[in-house]
mmCIF file of C-alpha atoms and ligand atoms in Angstrom:
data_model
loop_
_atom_site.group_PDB
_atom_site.id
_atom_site.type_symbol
_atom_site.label_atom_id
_atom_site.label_comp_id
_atom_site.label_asym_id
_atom_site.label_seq_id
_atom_site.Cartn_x
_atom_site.Cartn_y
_atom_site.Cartn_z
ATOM 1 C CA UNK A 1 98.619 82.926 129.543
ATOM 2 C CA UNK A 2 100.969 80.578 127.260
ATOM 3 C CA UNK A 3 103.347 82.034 125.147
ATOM 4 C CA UNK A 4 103.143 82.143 122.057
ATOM 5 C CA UNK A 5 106.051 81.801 118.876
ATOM 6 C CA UNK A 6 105.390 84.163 116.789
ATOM 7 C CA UNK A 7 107.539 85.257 113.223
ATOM 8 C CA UNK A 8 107.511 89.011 112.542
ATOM 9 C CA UNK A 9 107.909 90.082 109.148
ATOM 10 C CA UNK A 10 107.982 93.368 109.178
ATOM 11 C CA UNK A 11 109.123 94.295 105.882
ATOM 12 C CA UNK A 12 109.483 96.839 104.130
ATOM 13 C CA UNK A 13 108.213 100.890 104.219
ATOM 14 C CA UNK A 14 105.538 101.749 107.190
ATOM 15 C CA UNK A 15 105.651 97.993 107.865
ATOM 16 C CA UNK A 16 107.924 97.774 110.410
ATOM 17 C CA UNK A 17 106.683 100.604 112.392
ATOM 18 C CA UNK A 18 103.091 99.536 112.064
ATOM 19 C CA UNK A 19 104.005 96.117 112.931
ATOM 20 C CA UNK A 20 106.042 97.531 116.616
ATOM 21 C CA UNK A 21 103.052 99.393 117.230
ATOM 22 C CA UNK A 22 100.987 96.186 116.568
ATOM 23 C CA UNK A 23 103.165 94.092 119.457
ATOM 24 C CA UNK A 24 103.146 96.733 121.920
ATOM 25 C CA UNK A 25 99.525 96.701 122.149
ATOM 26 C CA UNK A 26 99.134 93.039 122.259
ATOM 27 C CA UNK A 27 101.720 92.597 125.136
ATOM 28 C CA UNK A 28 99.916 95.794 127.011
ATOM 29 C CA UNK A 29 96.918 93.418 126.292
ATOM 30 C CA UNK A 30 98.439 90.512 128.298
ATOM 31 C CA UNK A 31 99.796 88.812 125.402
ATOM 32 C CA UNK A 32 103.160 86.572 126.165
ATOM 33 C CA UNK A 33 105.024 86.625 122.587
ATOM 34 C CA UNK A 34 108.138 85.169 121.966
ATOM 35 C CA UNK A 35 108.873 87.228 118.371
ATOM 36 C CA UNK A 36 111.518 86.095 115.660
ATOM 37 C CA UNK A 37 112.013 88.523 113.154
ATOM 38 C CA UNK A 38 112.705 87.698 110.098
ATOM 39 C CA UNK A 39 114.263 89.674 107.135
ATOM 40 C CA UNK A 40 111.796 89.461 104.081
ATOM 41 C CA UNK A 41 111.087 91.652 101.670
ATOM 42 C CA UNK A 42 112.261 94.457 99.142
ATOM 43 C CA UNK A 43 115.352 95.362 101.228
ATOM 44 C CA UNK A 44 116.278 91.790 101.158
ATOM 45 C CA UNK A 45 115.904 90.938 97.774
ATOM 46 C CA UNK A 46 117.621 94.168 96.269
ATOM 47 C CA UNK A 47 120.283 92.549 98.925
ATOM 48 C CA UNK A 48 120.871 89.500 98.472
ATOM 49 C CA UNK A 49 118.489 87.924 95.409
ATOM 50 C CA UNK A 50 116.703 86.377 98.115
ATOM 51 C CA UNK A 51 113.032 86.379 98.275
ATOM 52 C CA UNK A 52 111.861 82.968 100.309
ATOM 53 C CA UNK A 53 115.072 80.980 101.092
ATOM 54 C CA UNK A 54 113.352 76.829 101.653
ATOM 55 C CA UNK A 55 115.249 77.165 105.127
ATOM 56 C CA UNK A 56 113.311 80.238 106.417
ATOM 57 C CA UNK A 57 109.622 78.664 104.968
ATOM 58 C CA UNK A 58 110.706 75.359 106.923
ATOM 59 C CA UNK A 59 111.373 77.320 109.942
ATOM 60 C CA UNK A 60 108.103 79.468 109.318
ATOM 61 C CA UNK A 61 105.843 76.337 109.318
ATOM 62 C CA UNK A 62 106.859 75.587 113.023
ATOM 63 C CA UNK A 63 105.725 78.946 114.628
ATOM 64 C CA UNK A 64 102.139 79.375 115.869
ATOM 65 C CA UNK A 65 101.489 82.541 114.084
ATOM 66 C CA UNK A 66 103.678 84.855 111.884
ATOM 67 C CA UNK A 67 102.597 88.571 111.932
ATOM 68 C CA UNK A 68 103.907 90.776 108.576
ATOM 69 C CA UNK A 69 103.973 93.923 108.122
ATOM 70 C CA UNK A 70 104.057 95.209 104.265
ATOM 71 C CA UNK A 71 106.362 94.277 101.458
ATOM 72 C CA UNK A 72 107.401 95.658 98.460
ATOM 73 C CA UNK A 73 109.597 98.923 97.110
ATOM 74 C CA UNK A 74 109.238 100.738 93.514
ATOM 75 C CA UNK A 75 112.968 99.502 92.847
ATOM 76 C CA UNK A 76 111.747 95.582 92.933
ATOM 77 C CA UNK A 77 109.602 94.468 89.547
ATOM 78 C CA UNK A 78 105.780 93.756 89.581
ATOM 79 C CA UNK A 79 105.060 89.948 91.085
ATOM 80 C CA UNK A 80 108.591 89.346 92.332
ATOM 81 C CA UNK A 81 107.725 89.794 96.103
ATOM 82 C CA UNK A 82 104.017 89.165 95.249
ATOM 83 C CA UNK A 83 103.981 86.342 93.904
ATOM 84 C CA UNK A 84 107.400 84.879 95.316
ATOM 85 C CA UNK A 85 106.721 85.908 98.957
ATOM 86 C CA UNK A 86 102.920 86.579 99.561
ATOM 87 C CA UNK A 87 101.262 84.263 97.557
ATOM 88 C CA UNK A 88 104.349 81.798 98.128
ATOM 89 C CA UNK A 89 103.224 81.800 102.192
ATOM 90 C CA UNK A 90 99.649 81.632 101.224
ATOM 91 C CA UNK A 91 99.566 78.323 99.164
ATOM 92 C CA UNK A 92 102.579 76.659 100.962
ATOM 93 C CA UNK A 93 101.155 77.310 104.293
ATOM 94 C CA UNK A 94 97.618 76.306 102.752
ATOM 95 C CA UNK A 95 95.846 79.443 103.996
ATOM 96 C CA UNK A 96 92.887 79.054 102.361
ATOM 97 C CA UNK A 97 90.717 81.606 103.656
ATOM 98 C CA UNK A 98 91.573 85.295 103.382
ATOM 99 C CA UNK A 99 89.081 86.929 106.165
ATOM 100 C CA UNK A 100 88.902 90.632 106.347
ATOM 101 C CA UNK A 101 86.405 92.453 108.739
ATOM 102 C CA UNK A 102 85.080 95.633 107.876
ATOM 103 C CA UNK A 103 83.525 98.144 110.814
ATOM 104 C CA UNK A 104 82.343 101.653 110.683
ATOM 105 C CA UNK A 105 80.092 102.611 113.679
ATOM 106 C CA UNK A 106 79.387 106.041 112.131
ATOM 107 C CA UNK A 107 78.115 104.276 109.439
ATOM 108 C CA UNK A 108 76.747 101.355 111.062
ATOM 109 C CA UNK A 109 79.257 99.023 108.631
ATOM 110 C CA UNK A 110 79.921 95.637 110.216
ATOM 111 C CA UNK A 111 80.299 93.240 108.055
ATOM 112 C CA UNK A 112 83.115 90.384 106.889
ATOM 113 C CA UNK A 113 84.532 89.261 103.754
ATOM 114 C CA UNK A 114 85.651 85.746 103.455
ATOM 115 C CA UNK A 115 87.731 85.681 100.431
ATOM 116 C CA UNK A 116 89.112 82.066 98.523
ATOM 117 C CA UNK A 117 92.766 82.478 98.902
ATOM 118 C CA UNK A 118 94.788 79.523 97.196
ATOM 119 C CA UNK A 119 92.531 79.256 93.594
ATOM 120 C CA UNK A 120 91.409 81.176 91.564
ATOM 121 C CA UNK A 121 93.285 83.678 88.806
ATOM 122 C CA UNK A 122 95.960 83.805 91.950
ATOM 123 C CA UNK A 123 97.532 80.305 91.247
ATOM 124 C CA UNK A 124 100.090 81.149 87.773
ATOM 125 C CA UNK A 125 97.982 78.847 85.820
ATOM 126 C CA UNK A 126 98.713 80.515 81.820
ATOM 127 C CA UNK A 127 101.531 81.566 80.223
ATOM 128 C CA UNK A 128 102.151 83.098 76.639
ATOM 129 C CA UNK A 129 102.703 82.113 73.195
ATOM 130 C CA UNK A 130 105.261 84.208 70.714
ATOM 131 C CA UNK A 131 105.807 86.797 73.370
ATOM 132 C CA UNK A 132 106.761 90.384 72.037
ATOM 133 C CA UNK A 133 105.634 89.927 68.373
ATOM 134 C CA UNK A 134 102.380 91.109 66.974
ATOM 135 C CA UNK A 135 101.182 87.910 67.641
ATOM 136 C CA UNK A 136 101.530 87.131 71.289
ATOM 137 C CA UNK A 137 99.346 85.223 73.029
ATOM 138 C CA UNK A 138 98.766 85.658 76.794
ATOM 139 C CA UNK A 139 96.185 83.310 79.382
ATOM 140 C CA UNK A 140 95.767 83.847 83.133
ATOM 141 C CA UNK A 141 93.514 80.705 84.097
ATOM 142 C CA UNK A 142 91.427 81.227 87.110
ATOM 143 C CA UNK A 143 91.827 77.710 88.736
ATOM 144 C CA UNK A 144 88.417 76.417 90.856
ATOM 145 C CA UNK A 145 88.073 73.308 92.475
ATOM 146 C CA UNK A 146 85.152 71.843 94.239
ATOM 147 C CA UNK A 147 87.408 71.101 97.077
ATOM 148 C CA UNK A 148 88.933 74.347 97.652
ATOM 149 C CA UNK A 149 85.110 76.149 96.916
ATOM 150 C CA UNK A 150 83.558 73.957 99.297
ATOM 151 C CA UNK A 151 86.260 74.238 102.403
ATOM 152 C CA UNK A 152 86.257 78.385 101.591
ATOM 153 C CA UNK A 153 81.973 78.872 101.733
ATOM 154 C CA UNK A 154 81.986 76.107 105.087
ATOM 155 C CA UNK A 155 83.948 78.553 106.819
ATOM 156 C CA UNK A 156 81.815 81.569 105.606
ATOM 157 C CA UNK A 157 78.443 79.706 106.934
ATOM 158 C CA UNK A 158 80.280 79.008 109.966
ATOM 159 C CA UNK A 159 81.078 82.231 110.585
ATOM 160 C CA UNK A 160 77.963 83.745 109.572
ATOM 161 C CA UNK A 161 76.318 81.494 111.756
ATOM 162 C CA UNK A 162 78.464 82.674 114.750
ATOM 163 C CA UNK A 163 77.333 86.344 114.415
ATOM 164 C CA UNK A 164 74.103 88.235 115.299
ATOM 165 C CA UNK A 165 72.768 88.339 111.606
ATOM 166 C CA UNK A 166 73.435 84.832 110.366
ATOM 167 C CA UNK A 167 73.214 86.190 106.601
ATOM 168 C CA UNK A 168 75.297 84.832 104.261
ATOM 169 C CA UNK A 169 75.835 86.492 100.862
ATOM 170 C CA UNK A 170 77.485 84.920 97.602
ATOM 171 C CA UNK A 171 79.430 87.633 95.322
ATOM 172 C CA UNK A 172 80.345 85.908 91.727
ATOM 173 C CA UNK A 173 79.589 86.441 87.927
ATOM 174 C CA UNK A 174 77.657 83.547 86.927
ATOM 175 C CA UNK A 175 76.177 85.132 84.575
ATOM 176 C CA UNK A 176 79.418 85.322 82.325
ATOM 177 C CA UNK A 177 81.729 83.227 84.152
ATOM 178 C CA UNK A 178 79.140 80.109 83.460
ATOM 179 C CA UNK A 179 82.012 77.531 84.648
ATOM 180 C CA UNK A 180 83.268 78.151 87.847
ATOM 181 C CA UNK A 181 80.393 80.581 88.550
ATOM 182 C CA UNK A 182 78.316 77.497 88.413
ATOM 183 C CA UNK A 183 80.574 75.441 90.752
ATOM 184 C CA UNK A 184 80.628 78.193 92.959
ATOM 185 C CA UNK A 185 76.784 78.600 92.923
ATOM 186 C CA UNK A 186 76.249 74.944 93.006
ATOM 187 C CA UNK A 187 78.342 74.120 96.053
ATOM 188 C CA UNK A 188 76.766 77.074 97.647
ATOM 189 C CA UNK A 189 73.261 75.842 97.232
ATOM 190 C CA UNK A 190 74.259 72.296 98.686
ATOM 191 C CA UNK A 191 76.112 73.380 101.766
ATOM 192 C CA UNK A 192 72.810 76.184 102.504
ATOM 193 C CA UNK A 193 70.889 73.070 102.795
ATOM 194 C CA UNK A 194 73.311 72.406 106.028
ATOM 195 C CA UNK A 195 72.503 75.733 107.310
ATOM 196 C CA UNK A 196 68.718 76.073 107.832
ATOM 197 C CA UNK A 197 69.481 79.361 110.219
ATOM 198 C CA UNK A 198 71.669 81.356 108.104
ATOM 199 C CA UNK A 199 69.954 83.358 105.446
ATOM 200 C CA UNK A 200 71.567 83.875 101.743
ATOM 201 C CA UNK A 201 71.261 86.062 99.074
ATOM 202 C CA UNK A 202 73.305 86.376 95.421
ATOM 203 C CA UNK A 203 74.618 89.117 94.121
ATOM 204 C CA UNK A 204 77.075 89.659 90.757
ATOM 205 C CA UNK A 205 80.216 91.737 91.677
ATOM 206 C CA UNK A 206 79.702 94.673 89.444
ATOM 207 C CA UNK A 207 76.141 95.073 91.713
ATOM 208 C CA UNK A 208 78.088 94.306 95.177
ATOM 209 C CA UNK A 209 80.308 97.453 94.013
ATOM 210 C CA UNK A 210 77.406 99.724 93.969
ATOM 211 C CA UNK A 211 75.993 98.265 97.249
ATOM 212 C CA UNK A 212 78.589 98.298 99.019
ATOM 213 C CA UNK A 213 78.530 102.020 98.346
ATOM 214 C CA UNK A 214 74.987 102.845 98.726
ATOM 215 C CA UNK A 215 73.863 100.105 100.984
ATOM 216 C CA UNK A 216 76.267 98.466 103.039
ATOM 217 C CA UNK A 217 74.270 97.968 105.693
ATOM 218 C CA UNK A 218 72.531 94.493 103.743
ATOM 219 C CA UNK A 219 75.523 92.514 104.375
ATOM 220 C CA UNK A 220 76.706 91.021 107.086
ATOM 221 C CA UNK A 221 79.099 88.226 105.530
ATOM 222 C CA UNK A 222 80.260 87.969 101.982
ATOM 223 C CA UNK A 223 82.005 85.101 100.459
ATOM 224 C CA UNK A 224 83.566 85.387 96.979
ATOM 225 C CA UNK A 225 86.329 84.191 95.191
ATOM 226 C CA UNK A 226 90.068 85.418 95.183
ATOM 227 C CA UNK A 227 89.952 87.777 92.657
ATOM 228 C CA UNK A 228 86.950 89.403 93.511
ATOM 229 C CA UNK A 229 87.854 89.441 96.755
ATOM 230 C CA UNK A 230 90.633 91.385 96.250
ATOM 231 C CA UNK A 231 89.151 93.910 94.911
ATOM 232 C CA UNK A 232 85.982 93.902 96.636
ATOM 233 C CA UNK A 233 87.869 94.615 100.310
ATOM 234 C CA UNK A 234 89.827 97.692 98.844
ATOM 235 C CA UNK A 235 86.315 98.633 98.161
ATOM 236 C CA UNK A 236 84.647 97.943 101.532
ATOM 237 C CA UNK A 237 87.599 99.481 103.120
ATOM 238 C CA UNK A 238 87.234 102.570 101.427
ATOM 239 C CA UNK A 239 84.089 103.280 102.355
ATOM 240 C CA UNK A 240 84.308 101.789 106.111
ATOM 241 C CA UNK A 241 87.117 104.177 107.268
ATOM 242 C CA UNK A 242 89.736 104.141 105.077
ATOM 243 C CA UNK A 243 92.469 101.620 104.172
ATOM 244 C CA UNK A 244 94.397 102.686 107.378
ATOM 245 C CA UNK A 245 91.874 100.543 109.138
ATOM 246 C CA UNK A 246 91.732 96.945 107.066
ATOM 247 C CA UNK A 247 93.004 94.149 108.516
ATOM 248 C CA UNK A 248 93.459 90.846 107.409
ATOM 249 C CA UNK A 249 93.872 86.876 108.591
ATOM 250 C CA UNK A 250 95.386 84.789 106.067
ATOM 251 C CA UNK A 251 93.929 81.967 107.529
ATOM 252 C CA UNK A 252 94.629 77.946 107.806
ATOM 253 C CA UNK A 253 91.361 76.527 109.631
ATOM 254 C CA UNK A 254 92.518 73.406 109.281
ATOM 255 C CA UNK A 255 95.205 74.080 111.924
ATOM 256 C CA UNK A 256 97.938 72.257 109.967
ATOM 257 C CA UNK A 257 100.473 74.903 110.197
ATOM 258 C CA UNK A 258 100.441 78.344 111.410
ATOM 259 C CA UNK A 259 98.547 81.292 109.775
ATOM 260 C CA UNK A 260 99.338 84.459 108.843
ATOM 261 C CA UNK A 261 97.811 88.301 109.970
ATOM 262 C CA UNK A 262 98.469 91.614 108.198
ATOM 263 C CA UNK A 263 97.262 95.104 107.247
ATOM 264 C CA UNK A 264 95.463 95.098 103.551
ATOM 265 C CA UNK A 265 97.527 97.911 103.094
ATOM 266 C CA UNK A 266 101.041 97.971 101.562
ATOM 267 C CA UNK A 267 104.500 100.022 102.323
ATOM 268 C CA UNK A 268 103.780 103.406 101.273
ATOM 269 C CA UNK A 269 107.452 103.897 100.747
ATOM 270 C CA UNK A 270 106.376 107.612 100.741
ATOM 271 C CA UNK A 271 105.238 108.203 104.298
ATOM 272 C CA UNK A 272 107.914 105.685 105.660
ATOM 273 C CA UNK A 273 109.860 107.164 108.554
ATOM 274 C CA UNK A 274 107.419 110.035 108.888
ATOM 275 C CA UNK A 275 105.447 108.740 111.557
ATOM 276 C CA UNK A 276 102.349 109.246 109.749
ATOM 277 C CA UNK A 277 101.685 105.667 108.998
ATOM 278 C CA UNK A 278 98.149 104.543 110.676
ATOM 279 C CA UNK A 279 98.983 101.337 113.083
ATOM 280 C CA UNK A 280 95.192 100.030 113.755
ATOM 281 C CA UNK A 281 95.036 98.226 110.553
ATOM 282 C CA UNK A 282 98.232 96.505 112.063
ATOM 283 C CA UNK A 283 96.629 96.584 115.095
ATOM 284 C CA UNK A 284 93.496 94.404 114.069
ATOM 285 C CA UNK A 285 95.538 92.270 112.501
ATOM 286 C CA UNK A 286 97.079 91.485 115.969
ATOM 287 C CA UNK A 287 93.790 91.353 117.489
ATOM 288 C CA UNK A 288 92.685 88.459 115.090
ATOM 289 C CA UNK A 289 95.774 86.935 115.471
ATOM 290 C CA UNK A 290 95.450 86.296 119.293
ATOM 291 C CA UNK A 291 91.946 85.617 118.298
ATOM 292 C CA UNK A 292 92.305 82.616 116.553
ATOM 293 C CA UNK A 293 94.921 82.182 118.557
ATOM 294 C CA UNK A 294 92.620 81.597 121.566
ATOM 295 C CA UNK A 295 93.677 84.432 123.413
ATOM 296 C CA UNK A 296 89.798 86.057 123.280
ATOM 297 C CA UNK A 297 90.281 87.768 126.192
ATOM 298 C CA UNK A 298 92.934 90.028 124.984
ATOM 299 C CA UNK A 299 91.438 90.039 121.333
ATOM 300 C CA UNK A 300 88.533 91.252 122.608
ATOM 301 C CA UNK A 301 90.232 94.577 124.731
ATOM 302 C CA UNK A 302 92.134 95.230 121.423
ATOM 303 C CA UNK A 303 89.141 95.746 119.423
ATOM 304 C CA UNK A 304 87.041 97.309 122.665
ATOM 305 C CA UNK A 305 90.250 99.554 122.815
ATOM 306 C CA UNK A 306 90.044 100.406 119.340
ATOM 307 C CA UNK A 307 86.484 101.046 118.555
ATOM 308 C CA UNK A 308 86.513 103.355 121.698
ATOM 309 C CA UNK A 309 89.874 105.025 120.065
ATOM 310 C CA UNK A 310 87.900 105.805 116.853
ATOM 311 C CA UNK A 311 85.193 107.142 118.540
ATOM 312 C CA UNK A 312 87.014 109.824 120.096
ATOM 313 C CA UNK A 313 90.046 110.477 117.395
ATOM 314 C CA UNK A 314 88.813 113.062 115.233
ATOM 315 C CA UNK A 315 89.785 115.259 118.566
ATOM 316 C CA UNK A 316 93.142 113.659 117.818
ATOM 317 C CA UNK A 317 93.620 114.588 114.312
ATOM 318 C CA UNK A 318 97.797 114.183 113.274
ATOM 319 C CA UNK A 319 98.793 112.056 116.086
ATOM 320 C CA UNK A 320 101.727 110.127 114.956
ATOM 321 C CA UNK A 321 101.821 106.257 114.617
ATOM 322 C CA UNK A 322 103.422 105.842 117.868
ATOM 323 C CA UNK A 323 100.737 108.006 119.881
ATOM 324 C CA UNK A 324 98.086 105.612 117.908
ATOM 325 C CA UNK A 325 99.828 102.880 119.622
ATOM 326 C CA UNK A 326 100.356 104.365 122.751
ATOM 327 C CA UNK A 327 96.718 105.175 123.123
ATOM 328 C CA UNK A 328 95.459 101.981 122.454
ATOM 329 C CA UNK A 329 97.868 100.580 124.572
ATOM 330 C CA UNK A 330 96.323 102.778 127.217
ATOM 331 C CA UNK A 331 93.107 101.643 126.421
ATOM 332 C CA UNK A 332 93.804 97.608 126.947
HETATM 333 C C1 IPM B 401 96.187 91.872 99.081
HETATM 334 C C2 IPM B 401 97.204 92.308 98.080
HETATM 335 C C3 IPM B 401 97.804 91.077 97.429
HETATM 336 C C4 IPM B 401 96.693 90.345 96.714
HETATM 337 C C5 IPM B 401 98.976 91.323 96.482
HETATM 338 C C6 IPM B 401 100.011 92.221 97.080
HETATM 339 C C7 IPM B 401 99.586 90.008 96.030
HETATM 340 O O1 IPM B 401 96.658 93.159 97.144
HETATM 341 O O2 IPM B 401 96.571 91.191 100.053
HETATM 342 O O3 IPM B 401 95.010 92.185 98.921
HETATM 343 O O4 IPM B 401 96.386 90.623 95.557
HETATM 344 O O5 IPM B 401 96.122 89.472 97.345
HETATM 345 MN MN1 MN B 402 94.564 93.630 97.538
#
């Protein structure tokens, strides 16, 4: 197998711990990593003032993959890390497409979001007039270009077109947001032409939220904007086995610099050092890495390895984030 660079961020909380659990099964898989870690995060910042030094996002560019953990600590202000180190990798690395799988055998859940992940309300665009008096003004523009729209639903007919159902569903609010719900629906429309064997359906967000409650069984991929996508895969995580259990690619298609794999989920400063933290979100994470790395093979006995894990791990209620990993390690 070639080996692979790969940066580890582990960050901050459960994300280191999640994130050794993460490489241990990927090397028990076959995988030949050659890991840099790299010091990002809460601990950093409170350190140093450093968030993303220009040296270590030159550096990051040349890897093949970067794996992070979680970042972020109560003691660090809202958007600081967010928006300084997440959403700094995100657009600088152009990862345009946020995917996040969603499976839950027991409840026959399998289906993928593909969310927009450099537009959108995400981009800063705003700012405020007369701040603190009585009359402050504040805008958050949610930025939309035909571009960006049309690269992020590609991929999702792509993909939908690579799986068994080759249904293709568009999540928006055109009925209020008439300007960029129209682009979106527009652009949709013209690339379905392109697509004869993928079906499509519509649905408004505030619906998707009840059906992916009721009836997630209708979709098998969902495309949808940053925001919404956001806060539609909290959703379809909770009700597809918990957050412990989303993973995400961060995800550059293009191929023109590295992309980026983590857990949805964030530090929980709380549980840190308990060994309580859940690795198979991590784990996931790995698996798509090596995935779109190439490496199917071993992708493929990750998620086998998993699947097979949950299957049998309500007998195996409490084991610690280590015995996670060691299990499916086992299982490889
Ligand atoms: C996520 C997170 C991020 C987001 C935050 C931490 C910037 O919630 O990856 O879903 O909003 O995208
Ligand atoms: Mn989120």
């Amino acid at each position: 197998m070639t080996s692979y660079r790969i940066a580890v961020l582990g960050g901050d909380g459960i994300g280191p711990e999640v994130i050794a659990e993460a490489l241990k099964v990927c090397r028990a898989a076959g995988a030949e990593l050659d890991t840099v870690d790299y010091d990002l995060g809460a601990r950093r910042y409170l350190s140093s003032g450093e968030v993303l030094p220009d040296s270590v996002l030159d550096e990051l560019r040349r890897v093949d993959a970067i794996l992070l953990g979680a970042v972020g600590s109560p003691a660090v202000p809202p958007g600081v890390l967010e928006r300084g180190l997440l959403l700094k990798l995100r657009f600088e690395l152009d990862l345009y497409i946020n995917l996040r799988p969603f499976q839950s055998s027991a409840r026959g859940v399998d289906l993928a979001v593909v969310r927009e992940n450099t537009e959108g309300s995400y981009t800063g665009e705003g700012g405020f007039l007369r701040r603190g008096t009585p009359h402050e003004v504040a805008t958050q523009g949610s930025v939309n270009t035909r571009f960006g729209v049309e690269r992020c639903i590609r991929f999702a007919f792509d993909l939908a077109r690579s799986r068994d159902r080759h249904h293709l569903t568009l999540v928006h609010k055109t009925n209020v947001l008439t300007f960029s719900g129209d682009l979106w629906q527009r652009t949709f429309d013209q690339v379905a032409a392109e697509y004869p064997d993928v079906t499509t359906a519509y649905n408004h967000v505030d619906a998707a939220c009840i059906y992916l409650v009721e009836s997630p069984l209708r979709y098998d991929v969902i495309v949808t904007d940053n925001l919404f996508g956001d806060i539609l895969t909290d959703l379809a995580g909770a009700v597809s086995g918990g957050i412990g259990l989303a993973a995400s690619a961060n995800l550059n298609p293009a191929r023109t610099g590295p992309s980026l794999f983590e857990p949805v989920h964030g530090s929980a400063p709380d549980i840190a050092g308990t060994g309580r933290a859940n690795p198979l979100a991590a784990i996931i994470s790995a698996s798509m890495m090596l995935e779109f790395l190439g490496e199917t093979g071993a992708a493929d006995r990750i998620t086998k390895a998993v699947s097979d894990y949950r299957q049998q791990s309500h007998t195996e209620v409490g084991a610690s984030t280590s015995q996670i990993g060691d299990a499916i390690a086992e299982r490889v």
